[in-house]
Amino acid sequence: MISRLEEYEKMFRLEGQLWWYRILHERVEESIRQRFGNRRDIAILDAGCGTGGMLDCLHRRGYTNLRGIDGSAEAVAFCHERHLSVTCVNLNDLATFEPEVRYDVIICNDVFCYFNEADLPPLITSLAHRLKPDGILISNNNAFNVFQGQHDIAVGVIRRFMLADFDQLMPAAGLYIAYATYWSFALSPMILGMRQWQRLQLRVGWRKPEEAQSDVYMPSTWLNEILYRIVKSEQKLLRRTPFGSSLFMVVDGHSQALRSIGDRG
Ligand SMILES: C[S@@+](CC[C@H](N)C(=O)[O-])C[C@H]1O[C@@H](n2cnc3c(N)ncnc32)[C@H](O)[C@@H]1O
């Protein structure tokens, strides 16, 4: 969970505008459309929905069957300001949340990083149990330890990921990684430079860990737009890129997973 309440407030205020969130929300919506076409009535759960920016984006695009859960009462209160259907639930107790309901899509963005080695496999298994047979899990995660910086401290994450971390975790839960890419490749030198600078500030004592700042802040409007366009162009040109501070995955549920394995066999 994020211990600093101001981080939820910043997320709530900026997630509709900041290039990074816009890219992520659009990418999630494109993945849903690729699988379900123009259907807007599919059941979607945002697990660890934060302050509701993703759900709000999907609502604006016409999706009608949206649910969210988050373990933070503060985050849920922000979601309610947006009139979203969100409940305060710890993801460790997902099995007890409306147990009869299954979803076409479960979104779980930047949440796995709060789960340790022991707790992540049960979480992925319980997400898999809540998917319909043809459902998909969409998950963005922070990637590569080299991108650790003050941002990680400020938002309280405990780990970063590589695609290889999921190679066994997903199949063990009956899931199959249908698509994965790191992003943003083009911006990674800039982000790497910033994060290394943040680490140096901590190392030499120019900034204390308790003063660490997240990267959730609004740059100037023109810079925000340029960063958005760079990443958008990258996505149009390259379907997959090998490096970046985030890892985006589309994961197939049970029946698609079996079909994919059958295709390979
Ligand atoms: C970095 S935020 C991401 C929020 C949102 N998914 C997004 O993409 O903006 C991580 C979210 O996971 C939630 N979270 C972390 N651990 C959780 C747990 N055990 N149960 C429920 N929510 C949890 C936090 O409260 C926070 O809202």
XYZ file of C-alpha atoms and ligand atoms in Angstrom:
292
model
C 0.000 0.000 0.000
C 1.161 3.582 -0.535
C 1.860 5.034 2.917
C 2.088 8.696 1.843
C -1.393 10.080 1.399
C -0.178 12.972 -0.764
C 0.745 10.408 -3.446
C -2.951 9.443 -3.820
C -3.883 13.117 -4.060
C -1.280 13.689 -6.818
C -2.431 10.578 -8.656
C -6.059 11.706 -8.501
C -5.208 15.205 -9.744
C -2.820 14.251 -12.560
C -3.768 10.844 -13.974
C -6.085 12.338 -16.580
C -3.349 14.601 -17.980
C 0.132 13.237 -17.343
C 1.666 11.616 -20.454
C 2.543 8.374 -18.655
C -0.997 7.689 -17.427
C -2.538 8.700 -20.768
C -0.310 6.250 -22.617
C -1.034 3.452 -20.148
C -4.804 4.001 -20.149
C -4.926 4.108 -23.952
C -2.799 0.985 -24.186
C -5.116 -0.905 -21.832
C -8.172 0.219 -23.795
C -6.577 -0.803 -27.111
C -5.833 -4.265 -25.688
C -9.439 -4.636 -24.553
C -10.698 -3.550 -27.992
C -8.348 -5.963 -29.759
C -9.891 -8.827 -27.809
C -13.514 -7.770 -27.459
C -14.046 -5.422 -30.412
C -16.718 -2.797 -29.919
C -18.484 -4.577 -27.046
C -18.904 -2.121 -24.220
C -20.849 -4.366 -21.830
C -18.014 -6.732 -20.898
C -17.341 -7.135 -17.159
C -14.143 -5.319 -16.176
C -12.458 -5.321 -12.764
C -9.615 -2.940 -11.932
C -7.801 -4.725 -9.085
C -5.805 -2.149 -7.122
C -7.474 0.682 -9.002
C -5.890 3.498 -6.989
C -7.810 6.749 -7.361
C -9.813 5.462 -10.351
C -8.172 7.103 -13.380
C -8.250 3.902 -15.460
C -11.903 3.192 -14.655
C -12.805 6.807 -15.341
C -11.099 6.603 -18.760
C -13.024 3.402 -19.625
C -16.293 4.935 -18.416
C -15.722 7.958 -20.687
C -15.155 5.565 -23.604
C -18.533 3.962 -23.067
C -17.768 0.840 -21.006
C -20.727 0.155 -18.754
C -19.817 -2.804 -16.520
C -16.942 -1.486 -14.441
C -15.849 -2.471 -10.908
C -12.841 -1.493 -8.888
C -11.221 -2.576 -5.661
C -8.365 -1.092 -3.701
C -6.998 -1.693 -0.222
C -6.628 1.996 0.600
C -9.646 3.802 2.052
C -8.149 7.114 0.825
C -7.867 5.840 -2.760
C -11.428 4.486 -2.621
C -12.710 7.865 -1.357
C -11.134 9.548 -4.410
C -12.841 6.947 -6.661
C -16.183 7.752 -5.041
C -15.634 11.451 -5.864
C -15.664 10.228 -9.481
C -18.866 8.234 -8.811
C -17.109 4.957 -9.632
C -18.233 1.591 -8.298
C -15.215 0.834 -6.117
C -14.941 -1.139 -2.856
C -12.202 -1.146 -0.253
C -10.807 -4.703 -0.327
C -7.357 -6.060 0.420
C -6.264 -8.072 -2.609
C -5.107 -10.824 -0.276
C -8.853 -11.335 0.373
C -9.909 -11.214 -3.286
C -11.471 -14.688 -3.032
C -14.079 -13.352 -0.580
C -15.058 -10.325 -2.711
C -18.302 -11.095 -4.602
C -17.022 -14.683 -5.112
C -19.652 -15.659 -7.689
C -18.652 -12.908 -10.164
C -16.220 -13.594 -13.046
C -14.727 -10.941 -15.318
C -13.935 -10.676 -19.011
C -11.048 -8.351 -18.200
C -9.063 -7.863 -15.012
C -6.688 -4.922 -14.986
C -3.932 -4.948 -12.376
C -1.588 -2.054 -13.037
C 1.443 -1.356 -10.847
C 0.200 -3.442 -7.948
C 2.372 -6.597 -8.059
C 5.296 -4.475 -6.813
C 3.614 -4.360 -3.360
C 3.625 -8.154 -3.052
C 6.632 -10.159 -1.875
C 7.848 -13.485 -3.297
C 5.497 -15.438 -1.035
C 2.337 -13.368 -1.608
C 2.533 -12.762 -5.375
C 1.818 -16.349 -6.598
C -1.416 -16.614 -4.527
C -2.490 -13.182 -5.818
C -1.970 -14.202 -9.456
C -3.816 -17.476 -8.825
C -6.781 -15.668 -7.273
C -6.876 -13.177 -10.193
C -6.869 -16.169 -12.587
C -9.808 -17.742 -10.708
C -11.861 -14.602 -11.206
C -11.396 -14.524 -15.003
C -14.013 -15.957 -17.349
C -12.545 -18.787 -19.502
C -11.977 -16.384 -22.428
C -10.996 -13.488 -20.192
C -7.753 -11.561 -20.141
C -5.563 -10.135 -17.400
C -3.886 -6.855 -18.328
C -1.004 -5.863 -16.115
C 1.564 -3.098 -16.211
C 4.498 -3.359 -13.819
C 7.599 -1.404 -12.966
C 10.657 -2.981 -14.561
C 14.435 -3.369 -14.211
C 16.158 -2.588 -10.903
C 18.409 -0.111 -12.684
C 15.394 2.251 -12.756
C 15.083 2.279 -8.961
C 15.066 5.815 -7.632
C 13.402 8.134 -5.148
C 10.142 7.424 -6.954
C 10.190 3.828 -5.639
C 10.723 5.018 -2.063
C 8.023 7.696 -2.294
C 5.366 5.254 -3.523
C 6.625 2.435 -1.280
C 7.208 -0.283 -3.887
C 9.189 -3.291 -2.706
C 10.359 -4.743 -6.031
C 10.744 -4.343 -9.809
C 10.222 -7.015 -12.448
C 11.642 -8.619 -15.553
C 9.504 -10.585 -17.993
C 11.343 -13.734 -16.866
C 9.823 -13.288 -13.380
C 6.428 -14.146 -14.886
C 7.554 -17.061 -17.073
C 6.618 -19.561 -14.388
C 4.209 -17.504 -12.288
C 1.603 -17.129 -15.040
C 1.538 -20.767 -16.278
C 1.436 -21.944 -12.637
C -1.868 -20.042 -12.354
C -3.149 -21.512 -15.655
C -2.412 -18.291 -17.561
C -0.450 -17.609 -20.734
C 1.410 -14.390 -21.597
C -0.019 -13.477 -25.004
C 1.813 -10.171 -25.383
C 4.523 -8.372 -23.449
C 6.706 -5.351 -24.024
C 8.900 -3.077 -22.003
C 8.270 0.646 -22.462
C 9.286 3.352 -23.143
C 12.433 2.425 -24.999
C 12.961 5.903 -26.470
C 12.612 7.657 -23.122
C 14.651 5.136 -21.136
C 17.947 7.110 -21.303
C 16.170 10.174 -19.875
C 14.356 8.192 -17.161
C 17.520 6.263 -16.331
C 19.460 9.523 -15.969
C 16.801 10.972 -13.669
C 16.629 7.886 -11.478
C 20.423 7.609 -11.200
C 20.556 11.277 -10.192
C 17.869 10.586 -7.560
C 19.954 7.693 -6.207
C 23.093 9.823 -6.081
C 21.219 12.484 -4.087
C 20.274 9.826 -1.525
C 23.727 8.246 -1.472
C 25.606 11.472 -0.762
C 22.951 12.673 1.704
C 21.642 15.643 -0.333
C 18.197 14.199 0.204
C 16.917 11.979 3.014
C 14.794 8.897 2.157
C 11.815 10.465 3.977
C 12.065 13.474 1.611
C 12.021 11.286 -1.524
C 9.649 12.534 -4.229
C 7.699 10.458 -6.738
C 7.842 11.212 -10.468
C 4.109 11.944 -10.450
C 4.216 15.659 -11.193
C 3.148 17.722 -14.155
C 5.924 19.031 -16.414
C 5.163 22.027 -18.634
C 2.272 21.446 -21.043
C 4.520 21.347 -24.132
C 6.974 18.884 -22.549
C 4.102 16.668 -21.411
C 2.788 16.643 -25.002
C 6.205 15.906 -26.519
C 6.808 12.983 -24.148
C 3.337 11.627 -24.970
C 3.975 11.870 -28.728
C 7.400 10.225 -28.511
C 5.958 7.191 -26.734
C 2.929 7.061 -29.044
C 5.215 7.090 -32.120
C 7.384 4.393 -30.599
C 4.318 2.201 -30.116
C 3.187 2.716 -33.715
C 6.623 1.843 -35.113
C 7.602 -1.033 -32.834
C 5.247 -3.678 -31.499
C 7.711 -4.739 -28.835
C 10.709 -2.995 -27.315
C 13.393 -4.705 -25.217
C 13.972 -2.151 -22.446
C 12.124 0.458 -20.414
C 11.030 1.319 -16.886
C 7.681 -0.493 -17.281
C 6.585 -3.929 -18.477
C 3.153 -4.178 -20.114
C 1.511 -7.596 -20.439
C -1.704 -9.064 -21.817
C -2.283 -12.465 -20.277
C -4.806 -15.039 -21.511
C -7.205 -16.845 -19.220
C -7.749 -20.591 -19.092
C -9.347 -21.490 -22.422
C -7.248 -19.061 -24.480
C -4.169 -20.352 -22.659
C -5.006 -23.933 -23.644
C -5.639 -22.837 -27.244
C -2.290 -21.006 -27.359
C -0.437 -24.008 -25.973
C -2.300 -26.216 -28.510
C -1.248 -23.865 -31.327
C 2.381 -24.174 -30.308
C 2.184 -27.969 -29.974
C 0.962 2.465 -7.727
S -0.726 2.407 -7.319
C -1.466 1.985 -8.876
C -2.899 2.373 -8.906
C -3.607 2.100 -10.239
N -3.649 0.688 -10.550
C -2.962 2.876 -11.347
O -2.500 2.267 -12.322
O -2.913 4.099 -11.253
C -0.861 0.871 -6.427
C -2.239 0.648 -5.831
O -2.311 -0.670 -5.286
C -2.997 -0.607 -4.074
N -2.599 -1.764 -3.259
C -1.352 -2.106 -2.869
N -1.388 -3.233 -2.132
C -2.693 -3.617 -2.079
C -3.382 -4.702 -1.460
N -2.742 -5.634 -0.756
N -4.723 -4.766 -1.610
C -5.395 -3.836 -2.330
N -4.809 -2.787 -2.922
C -3.460 -2.672 -2.798
C -2.591 0.714 -3.459
O -3.505 1.170 -2.494
C -2.550 1.610 -4.692
O -3.766 2.248 -4.918
